[in-house]
Short mmCIF file of N, CA and C in Angstrom, two decimals:
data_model
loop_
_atom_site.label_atom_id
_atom_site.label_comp_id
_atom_site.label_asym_id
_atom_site.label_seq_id
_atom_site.Cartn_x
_atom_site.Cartn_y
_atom_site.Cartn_z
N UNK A 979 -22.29 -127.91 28.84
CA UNK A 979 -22.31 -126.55 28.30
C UNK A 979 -23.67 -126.21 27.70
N UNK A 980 -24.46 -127.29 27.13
CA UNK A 980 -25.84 -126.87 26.40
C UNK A 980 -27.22 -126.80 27.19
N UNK A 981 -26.39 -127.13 28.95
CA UNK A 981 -27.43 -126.92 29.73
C UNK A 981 -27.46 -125.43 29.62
N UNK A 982 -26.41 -124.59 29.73
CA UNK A 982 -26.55 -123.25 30.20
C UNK A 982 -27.35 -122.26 29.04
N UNK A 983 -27.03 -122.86 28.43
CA UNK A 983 -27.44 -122.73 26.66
C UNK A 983 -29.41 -122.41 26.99
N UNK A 984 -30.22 -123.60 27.55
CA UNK A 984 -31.20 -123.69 27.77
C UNK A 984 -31.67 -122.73 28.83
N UNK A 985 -30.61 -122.75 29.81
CA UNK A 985 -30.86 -121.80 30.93
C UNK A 985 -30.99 -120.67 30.73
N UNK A 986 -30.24 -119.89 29.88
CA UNK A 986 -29.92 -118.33 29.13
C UNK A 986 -31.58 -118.10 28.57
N UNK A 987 -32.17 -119.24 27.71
CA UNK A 987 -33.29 -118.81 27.13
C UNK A 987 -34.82 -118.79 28.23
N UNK A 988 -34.44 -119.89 29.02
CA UNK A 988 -35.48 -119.69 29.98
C UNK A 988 -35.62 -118.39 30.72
N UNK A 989 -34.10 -117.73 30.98
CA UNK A 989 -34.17 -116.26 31.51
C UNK A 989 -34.63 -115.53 30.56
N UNK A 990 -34.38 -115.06 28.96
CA UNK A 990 -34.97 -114.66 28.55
C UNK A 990 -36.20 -114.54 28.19
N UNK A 991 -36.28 -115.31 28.44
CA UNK A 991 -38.04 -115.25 28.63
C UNK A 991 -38.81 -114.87 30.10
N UNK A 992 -37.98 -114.93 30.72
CA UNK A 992 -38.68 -114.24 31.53
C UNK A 992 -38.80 -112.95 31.76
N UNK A 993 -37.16 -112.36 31.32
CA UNK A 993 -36.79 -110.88 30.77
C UNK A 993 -38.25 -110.34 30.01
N UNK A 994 -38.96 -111.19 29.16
CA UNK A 994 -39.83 -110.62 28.33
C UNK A 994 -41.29 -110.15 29.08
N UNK A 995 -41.12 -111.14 29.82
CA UNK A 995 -42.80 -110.58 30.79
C UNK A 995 -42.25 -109.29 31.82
N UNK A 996 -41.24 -109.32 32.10
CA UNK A 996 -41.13 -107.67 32.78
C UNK A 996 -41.09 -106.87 31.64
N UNK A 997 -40.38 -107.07 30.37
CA UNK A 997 -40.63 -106.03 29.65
C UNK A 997 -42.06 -105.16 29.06
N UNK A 998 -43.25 -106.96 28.57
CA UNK A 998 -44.24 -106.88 28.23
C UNK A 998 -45.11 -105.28 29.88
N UNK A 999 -44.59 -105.36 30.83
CA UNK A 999 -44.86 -104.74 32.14
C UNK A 999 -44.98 -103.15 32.17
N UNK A 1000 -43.45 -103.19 31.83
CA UNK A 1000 -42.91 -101.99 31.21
C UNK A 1000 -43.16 -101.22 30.39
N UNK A 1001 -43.42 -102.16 29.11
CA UNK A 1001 -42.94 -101.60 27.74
C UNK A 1001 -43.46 -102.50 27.01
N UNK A 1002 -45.29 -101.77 26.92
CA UNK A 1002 -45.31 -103.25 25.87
C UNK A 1002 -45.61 -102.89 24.29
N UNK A 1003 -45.03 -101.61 23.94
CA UNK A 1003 -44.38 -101.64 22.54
C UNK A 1003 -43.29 -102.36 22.12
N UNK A 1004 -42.05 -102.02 23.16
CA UNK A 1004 -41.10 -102.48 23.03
C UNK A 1004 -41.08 -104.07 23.01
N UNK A 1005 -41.92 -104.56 24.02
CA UNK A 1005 -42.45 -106.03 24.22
C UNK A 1005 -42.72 -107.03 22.97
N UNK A 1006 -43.54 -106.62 22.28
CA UNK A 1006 -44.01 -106.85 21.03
C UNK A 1006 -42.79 -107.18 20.37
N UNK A 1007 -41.82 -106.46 19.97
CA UNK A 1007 -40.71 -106.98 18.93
C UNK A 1007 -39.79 -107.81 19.92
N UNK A 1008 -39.38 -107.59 21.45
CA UNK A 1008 -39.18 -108.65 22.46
C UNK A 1008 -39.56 -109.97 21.91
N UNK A 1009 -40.56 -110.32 22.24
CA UNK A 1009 -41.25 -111.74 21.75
C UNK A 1009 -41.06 -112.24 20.57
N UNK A 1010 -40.87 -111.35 19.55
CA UNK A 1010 -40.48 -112.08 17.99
C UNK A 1010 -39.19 -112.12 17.81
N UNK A 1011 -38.49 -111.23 18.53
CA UNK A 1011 -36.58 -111.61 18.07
C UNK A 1011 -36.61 -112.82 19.32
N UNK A 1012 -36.88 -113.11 20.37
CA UNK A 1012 -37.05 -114.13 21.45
C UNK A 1012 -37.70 -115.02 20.30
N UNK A 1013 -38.34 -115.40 19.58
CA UNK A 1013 -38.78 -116.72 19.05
C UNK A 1013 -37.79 -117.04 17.72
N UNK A 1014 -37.05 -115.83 17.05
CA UNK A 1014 -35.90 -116.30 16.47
C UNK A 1014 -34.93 -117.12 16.94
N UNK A 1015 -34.06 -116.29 17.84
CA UNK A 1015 -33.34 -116.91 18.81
C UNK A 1015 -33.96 -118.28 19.82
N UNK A 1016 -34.63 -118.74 19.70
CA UNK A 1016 -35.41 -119.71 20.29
C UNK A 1016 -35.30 -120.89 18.99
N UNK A 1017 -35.72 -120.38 17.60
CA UNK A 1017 -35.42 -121.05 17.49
C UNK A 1017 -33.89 -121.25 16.00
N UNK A 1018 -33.57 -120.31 15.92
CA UNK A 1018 -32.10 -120.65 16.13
C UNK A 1018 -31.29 -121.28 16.67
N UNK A 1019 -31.38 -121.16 18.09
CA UNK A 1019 -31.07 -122.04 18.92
C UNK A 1019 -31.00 -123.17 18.93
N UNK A 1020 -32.35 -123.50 18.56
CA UNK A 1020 -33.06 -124.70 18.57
C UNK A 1020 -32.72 -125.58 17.57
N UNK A 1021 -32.40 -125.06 15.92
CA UNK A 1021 -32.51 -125.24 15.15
C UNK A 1021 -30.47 -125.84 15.22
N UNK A 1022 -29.80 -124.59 15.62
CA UNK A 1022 -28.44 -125.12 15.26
C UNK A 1022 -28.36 -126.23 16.29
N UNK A 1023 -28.62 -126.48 17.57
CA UNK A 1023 -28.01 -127.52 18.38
C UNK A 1023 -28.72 -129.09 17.64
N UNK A 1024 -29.53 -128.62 16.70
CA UNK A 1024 -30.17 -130.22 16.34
C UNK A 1024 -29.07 -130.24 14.95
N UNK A 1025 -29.28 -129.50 14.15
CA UNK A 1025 -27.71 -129.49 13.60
C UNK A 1025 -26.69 -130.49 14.32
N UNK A 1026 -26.02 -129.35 14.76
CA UNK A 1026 -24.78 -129.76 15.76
C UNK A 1026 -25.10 -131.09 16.17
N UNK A 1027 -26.20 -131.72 16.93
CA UNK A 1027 -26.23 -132.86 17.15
C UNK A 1027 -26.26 -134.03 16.32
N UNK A 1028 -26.89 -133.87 14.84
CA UNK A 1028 -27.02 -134.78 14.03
C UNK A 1028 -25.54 -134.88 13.11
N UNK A 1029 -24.99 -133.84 13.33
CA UNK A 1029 -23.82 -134.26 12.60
C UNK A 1029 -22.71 -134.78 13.84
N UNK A 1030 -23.10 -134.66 14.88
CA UNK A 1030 -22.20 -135.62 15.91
C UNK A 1030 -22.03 -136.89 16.14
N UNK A 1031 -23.49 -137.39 15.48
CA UNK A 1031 -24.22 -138.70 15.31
C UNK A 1031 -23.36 -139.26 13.76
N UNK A 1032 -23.20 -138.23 13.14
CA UNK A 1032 -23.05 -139.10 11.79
C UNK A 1032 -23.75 -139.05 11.05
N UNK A 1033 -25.66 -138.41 11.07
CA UNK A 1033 -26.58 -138.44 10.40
C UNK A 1033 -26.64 -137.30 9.88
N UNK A 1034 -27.20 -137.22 8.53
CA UNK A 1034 -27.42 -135.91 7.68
C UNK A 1034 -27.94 -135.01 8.25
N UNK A 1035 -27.39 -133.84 8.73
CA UNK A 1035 -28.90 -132.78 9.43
C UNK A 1035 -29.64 -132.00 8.45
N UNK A 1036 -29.41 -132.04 7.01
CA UNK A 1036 -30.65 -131.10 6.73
C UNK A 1036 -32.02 -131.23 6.82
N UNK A 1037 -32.38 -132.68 6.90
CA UNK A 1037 -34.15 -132.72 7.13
C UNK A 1037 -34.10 -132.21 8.23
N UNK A 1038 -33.57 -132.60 9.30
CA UNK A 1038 -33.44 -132.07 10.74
C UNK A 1038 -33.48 -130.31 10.48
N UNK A 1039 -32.60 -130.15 10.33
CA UNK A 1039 -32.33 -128.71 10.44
C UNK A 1039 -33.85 -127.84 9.48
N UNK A 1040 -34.19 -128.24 8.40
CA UNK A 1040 -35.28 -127.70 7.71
C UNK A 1040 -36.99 -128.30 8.29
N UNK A 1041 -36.55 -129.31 9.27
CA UNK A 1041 -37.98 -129.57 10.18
C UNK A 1041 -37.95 -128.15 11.01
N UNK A 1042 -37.02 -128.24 11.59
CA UNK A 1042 -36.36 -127.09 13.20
C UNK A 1042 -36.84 -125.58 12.29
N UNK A 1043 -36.14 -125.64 11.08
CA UNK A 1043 -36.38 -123.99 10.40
C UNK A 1043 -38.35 -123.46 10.52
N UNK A 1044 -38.79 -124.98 9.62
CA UNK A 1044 -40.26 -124.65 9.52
C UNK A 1044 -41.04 -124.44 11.23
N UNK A 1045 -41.08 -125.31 11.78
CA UNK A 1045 -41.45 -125.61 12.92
C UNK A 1045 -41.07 -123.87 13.56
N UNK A 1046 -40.13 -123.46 13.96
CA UNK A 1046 -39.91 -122.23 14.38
C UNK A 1046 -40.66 -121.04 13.63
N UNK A 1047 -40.38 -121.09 12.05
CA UNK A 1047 -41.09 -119.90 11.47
C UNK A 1047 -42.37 -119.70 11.70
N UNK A 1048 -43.03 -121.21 11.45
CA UNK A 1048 -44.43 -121.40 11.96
C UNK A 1048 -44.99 -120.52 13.20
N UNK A 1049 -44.23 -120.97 14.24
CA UNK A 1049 -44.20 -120.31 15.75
C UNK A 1049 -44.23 -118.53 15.19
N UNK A 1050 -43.15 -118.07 14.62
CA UNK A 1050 -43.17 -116.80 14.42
C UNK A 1050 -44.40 -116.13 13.86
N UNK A 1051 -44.67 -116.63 12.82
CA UNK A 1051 -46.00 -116.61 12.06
C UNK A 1051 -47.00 -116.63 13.14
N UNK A 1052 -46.89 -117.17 14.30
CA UNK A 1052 -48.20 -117.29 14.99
C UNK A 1052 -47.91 -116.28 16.47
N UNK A 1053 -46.98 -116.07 16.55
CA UNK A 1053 -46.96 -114.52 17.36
C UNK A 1053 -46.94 -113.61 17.03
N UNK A 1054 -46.64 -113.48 15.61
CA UNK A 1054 -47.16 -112.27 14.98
C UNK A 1054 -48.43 -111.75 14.56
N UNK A 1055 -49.24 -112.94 14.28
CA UNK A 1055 -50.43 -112.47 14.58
C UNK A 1055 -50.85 -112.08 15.71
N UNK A 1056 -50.61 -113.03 16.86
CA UNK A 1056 -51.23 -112.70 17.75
C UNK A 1056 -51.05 -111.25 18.38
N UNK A 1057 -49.97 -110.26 17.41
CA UNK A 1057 -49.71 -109.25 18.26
C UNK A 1057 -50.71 -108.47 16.96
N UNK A 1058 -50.83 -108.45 15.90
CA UNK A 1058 -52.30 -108.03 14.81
C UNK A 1058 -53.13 -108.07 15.47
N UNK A 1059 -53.39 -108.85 16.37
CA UNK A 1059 -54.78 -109.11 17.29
C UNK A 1059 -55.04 -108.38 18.33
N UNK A 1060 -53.56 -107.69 18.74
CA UNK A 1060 -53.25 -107.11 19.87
C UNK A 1060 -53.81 -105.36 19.28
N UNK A 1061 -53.16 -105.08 17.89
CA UNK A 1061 -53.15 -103.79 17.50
C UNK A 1061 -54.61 -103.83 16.57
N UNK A 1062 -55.36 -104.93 15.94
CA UNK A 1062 -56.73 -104.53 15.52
C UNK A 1062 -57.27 -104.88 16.21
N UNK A 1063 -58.07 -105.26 17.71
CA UNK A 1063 -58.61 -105.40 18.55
C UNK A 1063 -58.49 -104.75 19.55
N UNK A 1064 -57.27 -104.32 20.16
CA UNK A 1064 -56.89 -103.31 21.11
C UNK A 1064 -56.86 -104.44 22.16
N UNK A 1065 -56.25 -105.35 21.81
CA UNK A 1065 -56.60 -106.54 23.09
C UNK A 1065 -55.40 -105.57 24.07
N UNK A 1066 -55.08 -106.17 24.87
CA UNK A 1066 -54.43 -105.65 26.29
C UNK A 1066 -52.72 -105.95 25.98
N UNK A 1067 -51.60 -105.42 25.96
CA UNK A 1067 -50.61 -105.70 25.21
C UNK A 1067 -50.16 -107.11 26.65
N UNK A 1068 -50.29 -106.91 27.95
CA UNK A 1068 -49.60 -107.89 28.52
C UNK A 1068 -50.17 -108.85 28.40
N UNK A 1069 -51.68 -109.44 28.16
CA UNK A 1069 -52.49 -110.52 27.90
C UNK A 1069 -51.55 -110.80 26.23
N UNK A 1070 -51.33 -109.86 25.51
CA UNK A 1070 -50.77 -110.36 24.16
C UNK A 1070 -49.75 -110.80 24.15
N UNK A 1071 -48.47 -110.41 25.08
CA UNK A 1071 -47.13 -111.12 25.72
C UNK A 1071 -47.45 -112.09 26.37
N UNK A 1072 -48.32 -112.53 27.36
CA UNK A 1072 -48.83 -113.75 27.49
C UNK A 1072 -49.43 -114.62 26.92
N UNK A 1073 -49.98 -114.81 26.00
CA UNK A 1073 -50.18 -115.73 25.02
C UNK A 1073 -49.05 -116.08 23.84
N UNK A 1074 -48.12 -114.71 23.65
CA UNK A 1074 -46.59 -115.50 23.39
C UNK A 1074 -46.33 -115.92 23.92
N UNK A 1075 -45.75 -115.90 25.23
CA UNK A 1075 -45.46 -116.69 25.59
C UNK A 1075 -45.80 -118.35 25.99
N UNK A 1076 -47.24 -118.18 25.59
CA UNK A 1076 -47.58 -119.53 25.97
C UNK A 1076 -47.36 -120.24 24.13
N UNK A 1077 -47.52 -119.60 23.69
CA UNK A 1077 -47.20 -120.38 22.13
C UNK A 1077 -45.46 -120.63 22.59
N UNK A 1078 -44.77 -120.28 23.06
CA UNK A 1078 -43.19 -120.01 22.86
C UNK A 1078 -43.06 -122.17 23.45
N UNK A 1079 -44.07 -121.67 24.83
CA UNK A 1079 -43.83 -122.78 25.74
C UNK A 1079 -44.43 -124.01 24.64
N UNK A 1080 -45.49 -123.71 24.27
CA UNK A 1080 -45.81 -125.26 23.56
C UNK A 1080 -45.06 -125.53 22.43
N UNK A 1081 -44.59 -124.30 21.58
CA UNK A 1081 -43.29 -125.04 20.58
C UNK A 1081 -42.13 -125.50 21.15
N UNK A 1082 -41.51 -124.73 22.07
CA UNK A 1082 -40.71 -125.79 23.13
C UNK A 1082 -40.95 -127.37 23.05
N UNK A 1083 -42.26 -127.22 23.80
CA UNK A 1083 -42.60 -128.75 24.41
C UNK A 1083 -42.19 -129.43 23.33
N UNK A 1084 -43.66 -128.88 21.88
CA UNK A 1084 -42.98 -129.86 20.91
C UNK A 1084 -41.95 -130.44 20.32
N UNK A 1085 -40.73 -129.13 20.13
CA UNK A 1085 -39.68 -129.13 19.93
C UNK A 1085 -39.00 -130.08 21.11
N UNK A 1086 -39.25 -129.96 21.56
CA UNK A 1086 -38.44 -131.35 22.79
C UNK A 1086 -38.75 -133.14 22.19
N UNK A 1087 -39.94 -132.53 22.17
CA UNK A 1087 -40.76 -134.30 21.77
C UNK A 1087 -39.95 -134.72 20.72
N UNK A 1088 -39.56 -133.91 19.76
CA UNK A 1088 -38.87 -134.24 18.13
C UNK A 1088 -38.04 -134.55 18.29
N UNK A 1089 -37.57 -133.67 19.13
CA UNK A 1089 -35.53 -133.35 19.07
C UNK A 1089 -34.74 -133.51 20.44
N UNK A 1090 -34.92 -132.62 21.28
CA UNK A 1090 -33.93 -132.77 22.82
C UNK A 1090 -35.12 -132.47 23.82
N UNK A 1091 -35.13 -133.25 24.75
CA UNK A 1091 -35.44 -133.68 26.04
C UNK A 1091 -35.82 -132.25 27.04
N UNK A 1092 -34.24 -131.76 26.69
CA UNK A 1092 -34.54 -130.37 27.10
C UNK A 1092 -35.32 -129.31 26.83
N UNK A 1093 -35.38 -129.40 25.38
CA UNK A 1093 -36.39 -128.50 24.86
C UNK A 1093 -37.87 -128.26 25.79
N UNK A 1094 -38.20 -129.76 26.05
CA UNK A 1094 -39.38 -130.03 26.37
C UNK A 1094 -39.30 -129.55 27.66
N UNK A 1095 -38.32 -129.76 28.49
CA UNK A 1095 -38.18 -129.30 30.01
C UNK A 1095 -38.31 -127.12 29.72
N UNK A 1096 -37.88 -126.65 28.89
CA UNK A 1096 -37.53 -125.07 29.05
C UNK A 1096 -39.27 -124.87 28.59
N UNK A 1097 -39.74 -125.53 27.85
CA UNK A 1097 -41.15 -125.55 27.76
C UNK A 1097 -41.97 -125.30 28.57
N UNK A 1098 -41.50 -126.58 29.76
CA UNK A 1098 -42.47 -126.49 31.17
C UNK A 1098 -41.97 -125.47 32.11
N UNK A 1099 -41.11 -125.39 31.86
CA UNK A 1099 -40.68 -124.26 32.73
C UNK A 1099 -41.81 -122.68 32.13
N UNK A 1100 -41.53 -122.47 30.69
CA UNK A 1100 -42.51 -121.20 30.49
C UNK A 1100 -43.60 -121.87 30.96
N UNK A 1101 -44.38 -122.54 30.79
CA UNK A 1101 -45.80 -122.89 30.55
C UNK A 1101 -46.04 -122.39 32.07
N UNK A 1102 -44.97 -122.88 33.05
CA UNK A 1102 -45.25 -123.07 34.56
C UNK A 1102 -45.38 -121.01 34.86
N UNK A 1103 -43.88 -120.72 34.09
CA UNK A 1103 -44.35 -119.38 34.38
C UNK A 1103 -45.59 -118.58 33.53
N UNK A 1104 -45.76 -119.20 32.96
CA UNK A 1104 -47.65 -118.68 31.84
C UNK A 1104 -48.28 -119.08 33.46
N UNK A 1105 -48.64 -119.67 33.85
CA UNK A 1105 -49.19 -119.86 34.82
C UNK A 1105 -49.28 -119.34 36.59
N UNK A 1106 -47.98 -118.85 36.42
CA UNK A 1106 -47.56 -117.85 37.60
C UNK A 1106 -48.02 -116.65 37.41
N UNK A 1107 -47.61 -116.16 35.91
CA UNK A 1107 -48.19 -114.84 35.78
C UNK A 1107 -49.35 -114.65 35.94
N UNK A 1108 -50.53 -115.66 35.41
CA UNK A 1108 -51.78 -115.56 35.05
C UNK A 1108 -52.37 -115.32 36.87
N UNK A 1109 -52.14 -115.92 37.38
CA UNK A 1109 -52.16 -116.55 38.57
C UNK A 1109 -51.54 -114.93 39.95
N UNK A 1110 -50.58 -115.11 39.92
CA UNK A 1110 -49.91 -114.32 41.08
C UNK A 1110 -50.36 -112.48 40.41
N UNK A 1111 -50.63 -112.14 41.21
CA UNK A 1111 -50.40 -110.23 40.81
C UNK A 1111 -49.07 -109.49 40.49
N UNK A 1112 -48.22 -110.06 41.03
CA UNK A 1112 -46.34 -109.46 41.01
C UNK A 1112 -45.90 -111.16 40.09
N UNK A 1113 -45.93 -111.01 39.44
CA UNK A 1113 -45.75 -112.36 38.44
C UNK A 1113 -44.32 -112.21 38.24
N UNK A 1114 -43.92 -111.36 37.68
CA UNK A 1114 -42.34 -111.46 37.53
C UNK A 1114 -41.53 -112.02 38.41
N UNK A 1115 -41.48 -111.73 39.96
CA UNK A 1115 -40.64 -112.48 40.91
C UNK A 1115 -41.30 -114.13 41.25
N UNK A 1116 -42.68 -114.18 40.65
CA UNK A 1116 -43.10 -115.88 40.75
C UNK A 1116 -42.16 -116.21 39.49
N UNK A 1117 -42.47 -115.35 38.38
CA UNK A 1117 -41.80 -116.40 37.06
C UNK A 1117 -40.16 -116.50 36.70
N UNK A 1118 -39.82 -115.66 37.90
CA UNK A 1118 -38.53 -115.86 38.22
C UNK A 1118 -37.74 -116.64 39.02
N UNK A 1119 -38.75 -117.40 40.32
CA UNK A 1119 -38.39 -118.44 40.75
C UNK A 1119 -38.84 -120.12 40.04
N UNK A 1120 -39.59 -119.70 38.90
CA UNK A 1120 -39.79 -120.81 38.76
C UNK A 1120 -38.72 -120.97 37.52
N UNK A 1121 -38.23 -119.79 36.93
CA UNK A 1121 -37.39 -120.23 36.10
C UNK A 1121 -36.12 -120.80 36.63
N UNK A 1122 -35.58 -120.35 37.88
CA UNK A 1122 -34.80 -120.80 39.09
C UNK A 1122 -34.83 -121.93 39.28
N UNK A 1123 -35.92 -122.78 39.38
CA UNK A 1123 -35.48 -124.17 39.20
C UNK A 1123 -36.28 -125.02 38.14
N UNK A 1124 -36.09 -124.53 37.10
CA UNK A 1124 -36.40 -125.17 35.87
C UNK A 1124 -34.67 -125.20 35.12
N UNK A 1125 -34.26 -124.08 35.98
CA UNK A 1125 -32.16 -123.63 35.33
C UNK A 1125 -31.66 -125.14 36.32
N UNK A 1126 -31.89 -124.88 37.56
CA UNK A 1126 -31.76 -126.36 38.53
C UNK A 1126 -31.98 -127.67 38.23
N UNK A 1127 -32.91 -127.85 37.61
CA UNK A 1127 -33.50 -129.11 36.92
C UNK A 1127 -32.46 -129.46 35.78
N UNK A 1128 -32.13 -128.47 34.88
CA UNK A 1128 -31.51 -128.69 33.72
C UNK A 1128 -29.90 -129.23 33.85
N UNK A 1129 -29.44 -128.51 34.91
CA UNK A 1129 -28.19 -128.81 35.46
C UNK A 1129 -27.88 -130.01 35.82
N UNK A 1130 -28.99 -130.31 37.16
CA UNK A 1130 -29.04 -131.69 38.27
C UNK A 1130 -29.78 -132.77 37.89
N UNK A 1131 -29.94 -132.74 37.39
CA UNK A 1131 -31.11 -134.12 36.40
C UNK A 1131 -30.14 -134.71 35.69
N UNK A 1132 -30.26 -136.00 35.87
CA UNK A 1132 -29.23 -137.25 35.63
C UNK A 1132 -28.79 -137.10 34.17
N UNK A 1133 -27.67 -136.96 33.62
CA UNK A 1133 -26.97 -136.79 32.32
C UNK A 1133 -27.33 -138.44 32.40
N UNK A 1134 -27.79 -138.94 30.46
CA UNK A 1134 -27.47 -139.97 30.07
C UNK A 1134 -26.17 -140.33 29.47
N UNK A 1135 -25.76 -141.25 29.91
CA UNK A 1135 -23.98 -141.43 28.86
C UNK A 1135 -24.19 -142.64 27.84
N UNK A 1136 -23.37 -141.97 26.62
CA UNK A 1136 -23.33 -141.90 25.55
C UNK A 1136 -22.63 -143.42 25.52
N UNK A 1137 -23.22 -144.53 24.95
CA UNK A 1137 -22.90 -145.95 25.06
C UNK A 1137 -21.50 -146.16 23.69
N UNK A 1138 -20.98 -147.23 24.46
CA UNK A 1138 -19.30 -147.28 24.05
C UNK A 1138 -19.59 -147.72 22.59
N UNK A 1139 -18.82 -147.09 21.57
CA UNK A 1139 -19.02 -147.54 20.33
C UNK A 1139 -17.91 -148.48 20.35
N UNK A 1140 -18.18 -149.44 19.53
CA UNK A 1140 -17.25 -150.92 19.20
C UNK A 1140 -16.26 -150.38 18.01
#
């Protein structure tokens, strides 16, 4: 079930670079409720997991809180940068998104495996976009099988407690 969980956010994020397309006023607050929910997300399943374990989650859970706000803190500037510079609003949705992908990654390294996989998946579509002219239907197949990967990639099982 927490594959689909991962899958939902990888689409949303891709939702965000057509929006950034569209609408990149609207884009702008896109990317910061997307890094709540990111890491909300992020934050309750390490929860949820540490108390499945048996282990205390609040360091857990208050690593996951900082670690995310941090992230927020740093797309919000980058969109200050966007409105006192006049930088280009889809270059400014793209560099959220590439912050989104490397707190991912990190967030994987700390905590779930997966994290790190929905990571590469943005990073791959940071790289489609940058790359292809019609970016949305590249960063839509690559989120296509980054959702594939998450599914079909060997589940570890959980060793027999005595």
């Amino acid at each position: 079930m927490q594959h689909y969980v991962y899958i939902a956010l990888i689409v949303l994020s891709i939702g965000g670079i057509a929006i950034m397309d569209f609408s990149p006023g609207t884009g702008i607050w896109y990317w910061l409720i997307m890094t709540a929910v990111f890491g909300g997300t992020a934050t309750g399943l390490a929860g949820r997991a540490a108390r499945e374990r048996g282990e205390p989650a609040g360091l857990l859970v208050r690593r996951q809180l900082l670690h995310w706000l941090t992230v927020l803190a740093g797309i919000a500037l980058v969109f200050l940068l966007q409105w006192g510079l006049s930088l280009d609003p889809t270059v400014a949705g793209l560099v959220a998104l590439l912050m989104l992908a490397l707190a991912c990654v990190l967030a994987g390294i700390h905590y779930d495996w997966r994290l790190a996989v929905v990571g590469g998946v943005l990073a791959a579509t940071f790289i489609a976009a940058v790359l292809a002219a019609d970016f949305f239907w590249a960063g839509l197949l690559v989120a296509v099988i980054g959702g594939a990967l998450l599914i079909f990639l060997p589940r570890r099982k959980k060793p027999a407690q005595a």
